[in-house]
């Protein structure tokens, strides 16, 4: 990062208005908080106003960030119509919404847009729906002017170079900063990331990757193509998921994951089909997904490990109360359609969740009362079947067979949702698995042995 040119930045006598758009649960609010904190560190005045409405995870979020050289220039927190100097569109759908575009003035507002498609509520009904990305980009381009818009597939860069999408928005922020569109010093932003105290090294790296993407994207492609860098990236991905699985269950559970990946990497390297090891990467992502399903213990852990409390504290002030909408086994009951009915629980559930999270060691044992449900049995079987399938595939790895085998390894990506929605996607995935296994010349029966067990 020391070799990258520093943009010319600085606040004028007028306020500088930034609109950050995205979806709940991806850290959009954090971006606004980082920018305002950095502005204060630079001695400027700043305000942030977050419009989240009903934006629980997956909903639209608009963060109005206003910067000024002195407090008397900030007479309101909201950005007026057509007065945004820059829009950081972390999500295209929200960025192209009427609420966001009303702040954009043609020829004035600069746009930095993440071109990755982030699923919206329509994907609950149709997982293969299209967001019509080209139309969304054209809508924003028309509103601001073609020369005013820069695009970056921040999710793909974050996944390839960081091993996860969690740094996506900060990467996009680095892209915008390098273009001179965030008038704050580099030192202040790095200090704000440090003060935030969450994944400091990763977020700092994400920011600088975004900077490099703005001035020399070809250099990032070289990093992705470098054999050693690819191996390092794969190892980082495996380490990341192993750490998650340790927190999810224990070290032995993570070692189960690592053991399969060691066999996969060895086999793919021997096959010499692609030095980037795409098959191993697919297994690393998808096996982790099957092993770390969000069961009752995991939901309880995620609510009580401190992350949830910190996100609430960063988003809300004053007195507030929490309600949980849950469908706990044995208590939920069913609706007219025979589906589990969610019930409302107060924040008194948090101590109960702490106890449940502490009991995660019961998962999969005879004392696991949740594990006797048909859904939990099926989930455990899916992980076992996947590992068996991958081991059966390994001797077939090669350049000719890779497309089919890679699609087999990526099938768990098609398993989405919860409850009856998840069961339906599993059924569709199994049908596709049978087709691919036949193409690959594998005898059907290894990974579909549990088909008769499905509820």
CSV table of C-alpha atoms in Angstrom, one decimal:
chain,number,residue,atom,x,y,z
A,1,UNK,CA,0.0,0.0,0.0
A,2,UNK,CA,3.0,2.3,0.5
A,3,UNK,CA,3.6,2.3,-3.2
A,4,UNK,CA,0.1,3.4,-4.2
A,5,UNK,CA,-0.3,7.0,-5.1
A,6,UNK,CA,-2.2,9.1,-2.6
A,7,UNK,CA,-5.3,10.9,-4.0
A,8,UNK,CA,-5.8,14.6,-3.6
A,9,UNK,CA,-8.4,15.0,-0.9
A,10,UNK,CA,-9.7,17.8,1.2
A,11,UNK,CA,-12.9,19.4,2.4
A,12,UNK,CA,-14.1,22.7,0.9
A,13,UNK,CA,-16.2,25.3,2.6
A,14,UNK,CA,-19.3,23.3,1.7
A,15,UNK,CA,-20.5,20.0,3.3
A,16,UNK,CA,-19.5,16.8,1.6
A,17,UNK,CA,-22.4,14.3,1.4
A,18,UNK,CA,-21.9,10.5,1.0
A,19,UNK,CA,-24.8,8.0,0.6
A,20,UNK,CA,-23.9,4.4,1.5
A,21,UNK,CA,-26.5,1.9,0.3
A,22,UNK,CA,-26.7,-1.8,1.0
A,23,UNK,CA,-28.6,-4.6,2.7
A,24,UNK,CA,-28.9,-5.3,6.4
A,25,UNK,CA,-26.4,-7.8,7.9
A,26,UNK,CA,-23.5,-6.9,5.6
A,27,UNK,CA,-21.9,-4.1,7.5
A,28,UNK,CA,-23.3,-1.1,5.7
A,29,UNK,CA,-23.9,0.8,9.0
A,30,UNK,CA,-20.3,0.0,10.0
A,31,UNK,CA,-19.0,1.9,6.8
A,32,UNK,CA,-20.9,5.0,7.9
A,33,UNK,CA,-19.5,4.7,11.4
A,34,UNK,CA,-15.9,4.3,10.2
A,35,UNK,CA,-16.1,7.3,7.9
A,36,UNK,CA,-17.6,9.6,10.6
A,37,UNK,CA,-15.1,8.4,13.2
A,38,UNK,CA,-12.2,9.0,10.7
A,39,UNK,CA,-13.5,12.4,10.0
A,40,UNK,CA,-13.6,13.3,13.7
A,41,UNK,CA,-10.0,12.0,14.0
A,42,UNK,CA,-9.1,14.5,11.2
A,43,UNK,CA,-10.6,17.3,13.1
A,44,UNK,CA,-13.7,17.6,10.9
A,45,UNK,CA,-17.4,17.6,11.8
A,46,UNK,CA,-19.5,14.6,10.7
A,47,UNK,CA,-22.9,13.1,11.1
A,48,UNK,CA,-24.4,9.8,10.1
A,49,UNK,CA,-28.1,8.9,9.8
A,50,UNK,CA,-29.1,5.4,9.1
A,51,UNK,CA,-32.5,4.5,7.5
A,52,UNK,CA,-33.1,0.9,8.1
A,53,UNK,CA,-36.9,0.7,8.5
A,54,UNK,CA,-37.8,-3.0,8.7
A,55,UNK,CA,-34.3,-3.8,7.4
A,56,UNK,CA,-33.5,-6.8,9.4
A,57,UNK,CA,-30.8,-9.0,7.8
A,58,UNK,CA,-31.4,-8.8,4.1
A,59,UNK,CA,-33.4,-5.6,4.0
A,60,UNK,CA,-32.5,-2.2,2.4
A,61,UNK,CA,-30.2,0.2,4.4
A,62,UNK,CA,-29.4,3.8,3.5
A,63,UNK,CA,-26.7,5.5,5.5
A,64,UNK,CA,-26.5,9.3,5.1
A,65,UNK,CA,-23.0,10.5,5.9
A,66,UNK,CA,-22.3,14.2,6.0
A,67,UNK,CA,-18.8,15.7,6.4
A,68,UNK,CA,-17.9,19.3,6.9
A,69,UNK,CA,-14.9,21.4,8.0
A,70,UNK,CA,-16.9,23.0,10.8
A,71,UNK,CA,-20.1,22.1,12.8
A,72,UNK,CA,-22.0,25.2,11.7
A,73,UNK,CA,-22.1,23.7,8.1
A,74,UNK,CA,-24.0,20.7,9.2
A,75,UNK,CA,-27.5,22.0,9.8
A,76,UNK,CA,-29.2,18.6,9.2
A,77,UNK,CA,-28.4,14.9,9.1
A,78,UNK,CA,-30.3,13.9,6.0
A,79,UNK,CA,-28.9,14.5,2.5
A,80,UNK,CA,-31.2,16.8,0.4
A,81,UNK,CA,-32.6,15.9,-3.0
A,82,UNK,CA,-29.9,15.7,-5.7
A,83,UNK,CA,-27.2,16.9,-3.2
A,84,UNK,CA,-25.1,13.7,-2.7
A,85,UNK,CA,-21.5,14.2,-3.7
A,86,UNK,CA,-20.9,10.4,-3.8
A,87,UNK,CA,-22.9,7.2,-3.5
A,88,UNK,CA,-21.1,4.1,-2.3
A,89,UNK,CA,-23.5,1.4,-3.6
A,90,UNK,CA,-22.6,-1.7,-1.7
A,91,UNK,CA,-25.7,-3.3,-3.3
A,92,UNK,CA,-27.0,-2.6,-6.8
A,93,UNK,CA,-30.7,-3.1,-6.0
A,94,UNK,CA,-30.7,-0.6,-3.1
A,95,UNK,CA,-28.4,1.7,-5.1
A,96,UNK,CA,-30.9,1.8,-8.0
A,97,UNK,CA,-33.9,2.3,-5.7
A,98,UNK,CA,-36.0,5.5,-5.9
A,99,UNK,CA,-35.0,6.5,-2.3
A,100,UNK,CA,-31.3,6.3,-3.2
A,101,UNK,CA,-31.4,7.9,-6.7
A,102,UNK,CA,-33.3,10.9,-5.4
A,103,UNK,CA,-30.1,12.1,-3.8
A,104,UNK,CA,-28.2,11.8,-7.1
A,105,UNK,CA,-27.7,14.7,-9.5
A,106,UNK,CA,-26.6,14.1,-13.1
A,107,UNK,CA,-23.1,15.3,-13.6
A,108,UNK,CA,-22.5,16.0,-9.9
A,109,UNK,CA,-22.8,12.8,-7.9
A,110,UNK,CA,-20.0,10.2,-8.3
A,111,UNK,CA,-21.1,6.5,-8.0
A,112,UNK,CA,-18.9,3.6,-6.9
A,113,UNK,CA,-20.9,0.4,-7.4
A,114,UNK,CA,-20.4,-3.2,-6.2
A,115,UNK,CA,-21.5,-5.2,-9.2
A,116,UNK,CA,-22.0,-8.4,-7.3
A,117,UNK,CA,-25.6,-9.6,-7.0
A,118,UNK,CA,-26.8,-9.8,-3.4
A,119,UNK,CA,-29.9,-11.9,-2.9
A,120,UNK,CA,-33.1,-10.1,-2.0
A,121,UNK,CA,-36.4,-11.4,-0.6
A,122,UNK,CA,-37.5,-12.6,-4.1
A,123,UNK,CA,-34.9,-15.4,-3.9
A,124,UNK,CA,-36.9,-16.9,-1.0
A,125,UNK,CA,-39.6,-17.7,-3.6
A,126,UNK,CA,-37.3,-18.2,-6.6
A,127,UNK,CA,-33.7,-19.1,-5.7
A,128,UNK,CA,-32.7,-18.8,-9.4
A,129,UNK,CA,-34.3,-15.4,-10.0
A,130,UNK,CA,-32.4,-12.7,-11.8
A,131,UNK,CA,-31.7,-9.3,-10.4
A,132,UNK,CA,-31.4,-7.9,-14.0
A,133,UNK,CA,-28.0,-6.4,-13.1
A,134,UNK,CA,-27.4,-4.8,-16.5
A,135,UNK,CA,-30.7,-2.8,-16.1
A,136,UNK,CA,-29.8,-1.7,-12.6
A,137,UNK,CA,-26.4,-0.5,-13.6
A,138,UNK,CA,-27.9,1.3,-16.6
A,139,UNK,CA,-30.5,3.0,-14.3
A,140,UNK,CA,-27.7,4.3,-12.1
A,141,UNK,CA,-25.5,5.3,-15.0
A,142,UNK,CA,-28.4,7.2,-16.6
A,143,UNK,CA,-29.1,9.0,-13.3
A,144,UNK,CA,-25.5,10.1,-12.6
A,145,UNK,CA,-23.9,10.2,-16.1
A,146,UNK,CA,-21.7,7.5,-17.6
A,147,UNK,CA,-18.5,9.3,-16.7
A,148,UNK,CA,-19.6,9.6,-13.1
A,149,UNK,CA,-19.8,5.9,-12.3
A,150,UNK,CA,-17.1,3.4,-11.4
A,151,UNK,CA,-17.8,-0.3,-10.9
A,152,UNK,CA,-16.0,-3.0,-8.9
A,153,UNK,CA,-17.0,-6.7,-8.2
A,154,UNK,CA,-16.0,-6.3,-4.5
A,155,UNK,CA,-17.5,-9.6,-3.4
A,156,UNK,CA,-15.5,-11.6,-5.9
A,157,UNK,CA,-12.3,-9.8,-4.9
A,158,UNK,CA,-12.9,-10.3,-1.2
A,159,UNK,CA,-13.7,-14.0,-1.7
A,160,UNK,CA,-10.7,-14.6,-3.9
A,161,UNK,CA,-8.1,-12.6,-1.9
A,162,UNK,CA,-9.5,-12.7,1.6
A,163,UNK,CA,-11.2,-16.0,1.6
A,164,UNK,CA,-14.6,-14.5,2.6
A,165,UNK,CA,-17.1,-11.8,1.7
A,166,UNK,CA,-17.1,-10.2,5.1
A,167,UNK,CA,-14.6,-7.5,4.0
A,168,UNK,CA,-16.5,-6.6,0.8
A,169,UNK,CA,-17.9,-3.2,1.9
A,170,UNK,CA,-14.6,-2.0,3.3
A,171,UNK,CA,-12.9,-3.1,0.1
A,172,UNK,CA,-15.4,-1.0,-1.8
A,173,UNK,CA,-14.7,1.9,0.5
A,174,UNK,CA,-11.0,1.6,-0.2
A,175,UNK,CA,-11.8,1.7,-3.9
A,176,UNK,CA,-13.8,5.0,-3.5
A,177,UNK,CA,-11.1,6.5,-1.2
A,178,UNK,CA,-8.4,5.9,-3.8
A,179,UNK,CA,-10.5,7.7,-6.4
A,180,UNK,CA,-10.5,10.7,-4.1
A,181,UNK,CA,-14.2,10.4,-3.3
A,182,UNK,CA,-13.9,10.2,0.5
A,183,UNK,CA,-12.1,13.4,1.8
A,184,UNK,CA,-10.4,11.8,4.8
A,185,UNK,CA,-6.8,11.1,5.4
A,186,UNK,CA,-5.4,7.6,5.1
A,187,UNK,CA,-4.1,7.7,8.7
A,188,UNK,CA,-7.5,8.6,10.1
A,189,UNK,CA,-9.2,5.7,8.2
A,190,UNK,CA,-6.7,3.2,9.4
A,191,UNK,CA,-7.0,4.4,12.9
A,192,UNK,CA,-10.8,4.2,12.7
A,193,UNK,CA,-10.5,0.6,11.5
A,194,UNK,CA,-8.3,-0.1,14.5
A,195,UNK,CA,-10.6,1.6,17.0
A,196,UNK,CA,-13.5,-0.5,15.6
A,197,UNK,CA,-11.7,-3.5,17.0
A,198,UNK,CA,-13.2,-6.1,14.7
A,199,UNK,CA,-11.0,-8.1,12.4
A,200,UNK,CA,-8.6,-5.2,12.2
A,201,UNK,CA,-5.9,-6.8,10.1
A,202,UNK,CA,-8.4,-8.2,7.6
A,203,UNK,CA,-10.3,-5.0,7.3
A,204,UNK,CA,-7.1,-3.0,6.8
A,205,UNK,CA,-6.0,-5.4,4.1
A,206,UNK,CA,-9.5,-5.2,2.5
A,207,UNK,CA,-9.3,-1.4,2.3
A,208,UNK,CA,-5.9,-1.5,0.6
A,209,UNK,CA,-7.1,-4.2,-1.8
A,210,UNK,CA,-9.9,-1.8,-2.8
A,211,UNK,CA,-7.3,0.9,-3.3
A,212,UNK,CA,-5.3,-1.3,-5.6
A,213,UNK,CA,-8.4,-2.3,-7.5
A,214,UNK,CA,-9.0,1.4,-8.3
A,215,UNK,CA,-5.5,2.1,-9.8
A,216,UNK,CA,-4.2,-1.3,-11.0
A,217,UNK,CA,-6.8,-4.0,-11.2
A,218,UNK,CA,-4.5,-6.1,-13.5
A,219,UNK,CA,-2.1,-6.4,-10.5
A,220,UNK,CA,-4.9,-8.1,-8.5
A,221,UNK,CA,-5.5,-10.5,-11.4
A,222,UNK,CA,-1.8,-11.4,-11.3
A,223,UNK,CA,-2.1,-12.1,-7.6
A,224,UNK,CA,-5.0,-14.4,-8.3
A,225,UNK,CA,-3.1,-16.2,-11.0
A,226,UNK,CA,0.0,-16.7,-8.9
A,227,UNK,CA,0.4,-20.4,-7.8
A,228,UNK,CA,1.8,-19.6,-4.4
A,229,UNK,CA,-0.7,-16.9,-3.7
A,230,UNK,CA,-3.5,-19.3,-4.7
A,231,UNK,CA,-2.2,-21.9,-2.3
A,232,UNK,CA,-1.9,-19.3,0.4
A,233,UNK,CA,-5.4,-18.1,-0.3
A,234,UNK,CA,-6.7,-21.7,-0.1
A,235,UNK,CA,-4.9,-22.3,3.2
A,236,UNK,CA,-6.4,-19.1,4.5
A,237,UNK,CA,-9.8,-20.2,3.5
A,238,UNK,CA,-9.4,-23.6,5.2
A,239,UNK,CA,-8.0,-21.9,8.3
A,240,UNK,CA,-10.9,-19.5,8.4
A,241,UNK,CA,-13.5,-22.3,8.2
A,242,UNK,CA,-11.6,-24.5,10.6
A,243,UNK,CA,-11.7,-21.7,13.2
A,244,UNK,CA,-15.5,-21.3,12.6
A,245,UNK,CA,-16.0,-25.0,13.0
A,246,UNK,CA,-14.0,-25.1,16.2
A,247,UNK,CA,-16.2,-22.3,17.6
A,248,UNK,CA,-19.3,-24.1,16.2
A,249,UNK,CA,-18.4,-27.4,17.9
A,250,UNK,CA,-14.8,-28.2,18.9
A,251,UNK,CA,-11.3,-29.0,17.6
A,252,UNK,CA,-12.2,-32.6,16.7
A,253,UNK,CA,-15.0,-31.3,14.5
A,254,UNK,CA,-12.7,-28.9,12.7
A,255,UNK,CA,-10.1,-31.7,12.2
A,256,UNK,CA,-12.8,-33.7,10.5
A,257,UNK,CA,-13.0,-30.9,8.0
A,258,UNK,CA,-9.3,-30.5,7.6
A,259,UNK,CA,-8.8,-34.2,7.1
A,260,UNK,CA,-11.0,-34.3,4.0
A,261,UNK,CA,-9.4,-31.1,2.6
A,262,UNK,CA,-5.9,-32.6,3.0
A,263,UNK,CA,-7.0,-35.6,0.9
A,264,UNK,CA,-8.6,-33.4,-1.7
A,265,UNK,CA,-5.6,-31.1,-2.1
A,266,UNK,CA,-3.2,-34.0,-2.4
A,267,UNK,CA,-5.4,-35.7,-5.1
A,268,UNK,CA,-5.9,-32.5,-7.1
A,269,UNK,CA,-2.2,-31.7,-7.0
A,270,UNK,CA,-1.4,-35.2,-8.3
A,271,UNK,CA,-4.0,-34.8,-11.1
A,272,UNK,CA,-2.3,-31.5,-12.1
A,273,UNK,CA,-5.4,-30.3,-13.8
A,274,UNK,CA,-5.3,-26.7,-12.5
A,275,UNK,CA,-2.6,-25.2,-10.2
A,276,UNK,CA,-5.3,-22.9,-8.7
A,277,UNK,CA,-7.0,-25.9,-7.2
A,278,UNK,CA,-10.6,-25.0,-8.0
A,279,UNK,CA,-11.9,-28.3,-6.8
A,280,UNK,CA,-10.3,-28.0,-3.4
A,281,UNK,CA,-11.7,-24.5,-3.1
A,282,UNK,CA,-15.2,-25.7,-3.9
A,283,UNK,CA,-14.9,-28.5,-1.3
A,284,UNK,CA,-13.5,-26.0,1.3
A,285,UNK,CA,-16.5,-23.8,1.0
A,286,UNK,CA,-19.2,-26.4,0.6
A,287,UNK,CA,-18.2,-28.9,3.2
A,288,UNK,CA,-17.9,-26.2,5.7
A,289,UNK,CA,-21.5,-25.1,4.8
A,290,UNK,CA,-22.8,-28.6,5.4
A,291,UNK,CA,-20.9,-29.0,8.7
A,292,UNK,CA,-22.0,-25.7,10.2
A,293,UNK,CA,-25.8,-25.7,9.8
A,294,UNK,CA,-27.6,-23.1,11.9
A,295,UNK,CA,-29.2,-25.4,14.4
A,296,UNK,CA,-30.6,-24.4,17.8
A,297,UNK,CA,-27.2,-24.4,19.4
A,298,UNK,CA,-25.5,-22.3,16.7
A,299,UNK,CA,-28.3,-19.7,16.6
A,300,UNK,CA,-28.0,-19.4,20.4
A,301,UNK,CA,-24.2,-19.1,20.1
A,302,UNK,CA,-24.4,-16.4,17.5
A,303,UNK,CA,-26.9,-14.3,19.5
A,304,UNK,CA,-24.8,-14.6,22.7
A,305,UNK,CA,-21.1,-14.5,21.6
A,306,UNK,CA,-21.0,-10.7,21.9
A,307,UNK,CA,-21.2,-9.9,18.2
A,308,UNK,CA,-25.0,-9.4,18.2
A,309,UNK,CA,-24.8,-7.1,21.3
A,310,UNK,CA,-22.1,-5.0,19.7
A,311,UNK,CA,-24.0,-4.6,16.5
A,312,UNK,CA,-27.0,-3.4,18.4
A,313,UNK,CA,-25.0,-1.0,20.4
A,314,UNK,CA,-23.5,0.5,17.2
A,315,UNK,CA,-26.9,0.9,15.6
A,316,UNK,CA,-29.2,2.0,18.4
A,317,UNK,CA,-29.0,4.3,21.4
A,318,UNK,CA,-31.2,4.8,24.4
A,319,UNK,CA,-33.8,2.4,25.8
A,320,UNK,CA,-34.9,-0.4,23.5
A,321,UNK,CA,-36.1,-4.0,23.9
A,322,UNK,CA,-35.5,-7.1,21.8
A,323,UNK,CA,-38.0,-9.6,20.5
A,324,UNK,CA,-37.2,-12.9,19.0
A,325,UNK,CA,-39.5,-14.6,16.5
A,326,UNK,CA,-38.7,-18.3,16.8
A,327,UNK,CA,-40.3,-21.7,16.0
A,328,UNK,CA,-38.7,-23.9,18.7
A,329,UNK,CA,-39.3,-27.7,18.4
A,330,UNK,CA,-42.1,-29.0,20.6
A,331,UNK,CA,-43.4,-25.5,21.3
A,332,UNK,CA,-44.0,-23.9,18.0
A,333,UNK,CA,-47.1,-25.8,16.7
A,334,UNK,CA,-48.2,-25.6,13.1
A,335,UNK,CA,-50.3,-23.3,11.0
A,336,UNK,CA,-53.2,-24.2,8.7
A,337,UNK,CA,-50.7,-25.3,6.0
A,338,UNK,CA,-49.0,-27.7,8.5
A,339,UNK,CA,-45.8,-25.5,8.7
A,340,UNK,CA,-44.1,-24.5,11.9
A,341,UNK,CA,-45.6,-21.4,13.4
A,342,UNK,CA,-43.2,-18.8,14.8
A,343,UNK,CA,-43.8,-17.4,18.3
A,344,UNK,CA,-42.7,-14.1,19.8
A,345,UNK,CA,-40.3,-14.2,22.7
A,346,UNK,CA,-38.9,-11.3,24.8
A,347,UNK,CA,-35.2,-10.6,25.5
A,348,UNK,CA,-35.5,-12.8,28.6
A,349,UNK,CA,-34.6,-15.5,26.0
A,350,UNK,CA,-31.0,-14.3,26.0
A,351,UNK,CA,-30.0,-16.1,29.3
A,352,UNK,CA,-31.7,-19.2,28.0
A,353,UNK,CA,-29.7,-18.9,24.8
A,354,UNK,CA,-26.5,-18.6,26.7
A,355,UNK,CA,-27.2,-21.9,28.4
A,356,UNK,CA,-28.2,-23.5,25.1
A,357,UNK,CA,-25.0,-22.2,23.5
A,358,UNK,CA,-22.9,-23.7,26.3
A,359,UNK,CA,-24.6,-27.0,25.7
A,360,UNK,CA,-23.3,-27.3,22.1
A,361,UNK,CA,-21.2,-30.3,23.2
A,362,UNK,CA,-24.5,-32.3,23.3
A,363,UNK,CA,-24.9,-31.8,19.5
A,364,UNK,CA,-25.0,-35.2,17.8
A,365,UNK,CA,-25.0,-37.2,21.0
A,366,UNK,CA,-27.9,-39.3,22.5
A,367,UNK,CA,-28.6,-36.3,24.8
A,368,UNK,CA,-29.2,-34.0,21.9
A,369,UNK,CA,-33.0,-33.5,22.1
A,370,UNK,CA,-33.0,-31.4,18.9
A,371,UNK,CA,-31.0,-34.0,17.0
A,372,UNK,CA,-33.8,-36.5,16.9
A,373,UNK,CA,-35.9,-34.3,14.5
A,374,UNK,CA,-36.0,-35.5,10.9
A,375,UNK,CA,-34.5,-32.2,9.7
A,376,UNK,CA,-31.4,-32.5,12.0
A,377,UNK,CA,-30.9,-36.1,11.1
A,378,UNK,CA,-31.0,-35.2,7.4
A,379,UNK,CA,-28.5,-32.4,7.8
A,380,UNK,CA,-26.0,-34.6,9.5
A,381,UNK,CA,-26.5,-37.2,6.8
A,382,UNK,CA,-25.9,-34.7,4.1
A,383,UNK,CA,-22.5,-33.8,5.5
A,384,UNK,CA,-21.5,-37.5,5.8
A,385,UNK,CA,-22.8,-38.2,2.2
A,386,UNK,CA,-20.9,-35.2,0.9
A,387,UNK,CA,-17.6,-36.4,2.4
A,388,UNK,CA,-18.2,-39.9,1.0
A,389,UNK,CA,-19.0,-38.5,-2.5
A,390,UNK,CA,-15.8,-36.3,-2.5
A,391,UNK,CA,-13.7,-39.3,-1.6
A,392,UNK,CA,-15.3,-41.3,-4.4
A,393,UNK,CA,-14.6,-38.5,-6.9
A,394,UNK,CA,-10.9,-38.0,-6.1
A,395,UNK,CA,-9.6,-40.8,-8.3
A,396,UNK,CA,-11.5,-39.3,-11.3
A,397,UNK,CA,-9.9,-35.8,-11.1
A,398,UNK,CA,-8.5,-34.6,-14.3
A,399,UNK,CA,-8.9,-31.9,-17.0
A,400,UNK,CA,-11.6,-33.7,-18.9
A,401,UNK,CA,-13.7,-34.6,-15.9
A,402,UNK,CA,-13.2,-31.4,-13.9
A,403,UNK,CA,-16.3,-29.5,-15.1
A,404,UNK,CA,-18.6,-32.3,-14.0
A,405,UNK,CA,-16.8,-33.0,-10.8
A,406,UNK,CA,-16.6,-29.4,-9.9
A,407,UNK,CA,-20.3,-29.0,-10.3
A,408,UNK,CA,-20.8,-32.0,-8.0
A,409,UNK,CA,-18.6,-30.4,-5.4
A,410,UNK,CA,-20.6,-27.2,-5.6
A,411,UNK,CA,-24.0,-28.7,-5.3
A,412,UNK,CA,-24.5,-27.7,-1.6
A,413,UNK,CA,-24.6,-24.1,-2.8
A,414,UNK,CA,-28.1,-25.0,-4.1
A,415,UNK,CA,-29.3,-26.0,-0.7
A,416,UNK,CA,-31.0,-22.8,0.7
A,417,UNK,CA,-33.5,-21.7,3.3
A,418,UNK,CA,-34.8,-23.4,6.3
A,419,UNK,CA,-37.5,-26.0,7.1
A,420,UNK,CA,-39.8,-27.0,4.2
A,421,UNK,CA,-37.9,-24.6,1.9
A,422,UNK,CA,-34.6,-26.3,2.6
A,423,UNK,CA,-36.1,-29.8,2.2
A,424,UNK,CA,-37.4,-28.8,-1.3
A,425,UNK,CA,-34.0,-27.5,-2.4
A,426,UNK,CA,-32.4,-30.7,-1.1
A,427,UNK,CA,-34.7,-32.8,-3.2
A,428,UNK,CA,-33.8,-30.7,-6.3
A,429,UNK,CA,-30.1,-31.0,-5.5
A,430,UNK,CA,-30.3,-34.7,-5.2
A,431,UNK,CA,-31.9,-35.0,-8.6
A,432,UNK,CA,-29.1,-33.0,-10.2
A,433,UNK,CA,-26.5,-35.1,-8.2
A,434,UNK,CA,-27.8,-38.3,-9.8
A,435,UNK,CA,-27.5,-36.7,-13.3
A,436,UNK,CA,-23.9,-35.6,-12.6
A,437,UNK,CA,-22.9,-38.9,-11.0
A,438,UNK,CA,-24.1,-40.7,-14.1
A,439,UNK,CA,-22.1,-38.3,-16.3
A,440,UNK,CA,-19.0,-38.9,-14.2
A,441,UNK,CA,-19.5,-42.7,-14.4
A,442,UNK,CA,-20.0,-43.1,-10.7
A,443,UNK,CA,-22.5,-45.6,-9.4
A,444,UNK,CA,-25.5,-43.9,-7.9
A,445,UNK,CA,-26.0,-44.9,-4.3
A,446,UNK,CA,-23.2,-43.4,-2.3
A,447,UNK,CA,-24.4,-39.9,-1.7
A,448,UNK,CA,-28.1,-40.7,-2.2
A,449,UNK,CA,-28.3,-43.5,0.3
A,450,UNK,CA,-30.2,-41.3,2.7
A,451,UNK,CA,-32.9,-40.4,0.1
A,452,UNK,CA,-35.3,-42.9,1.6
A,453,UNK,CA,-34.8,-41.3,5.0
A,454,UNK,CA,-36.0,-37.8,4.1
A,455,UNK,CA,-39.2,-36.7,5.8
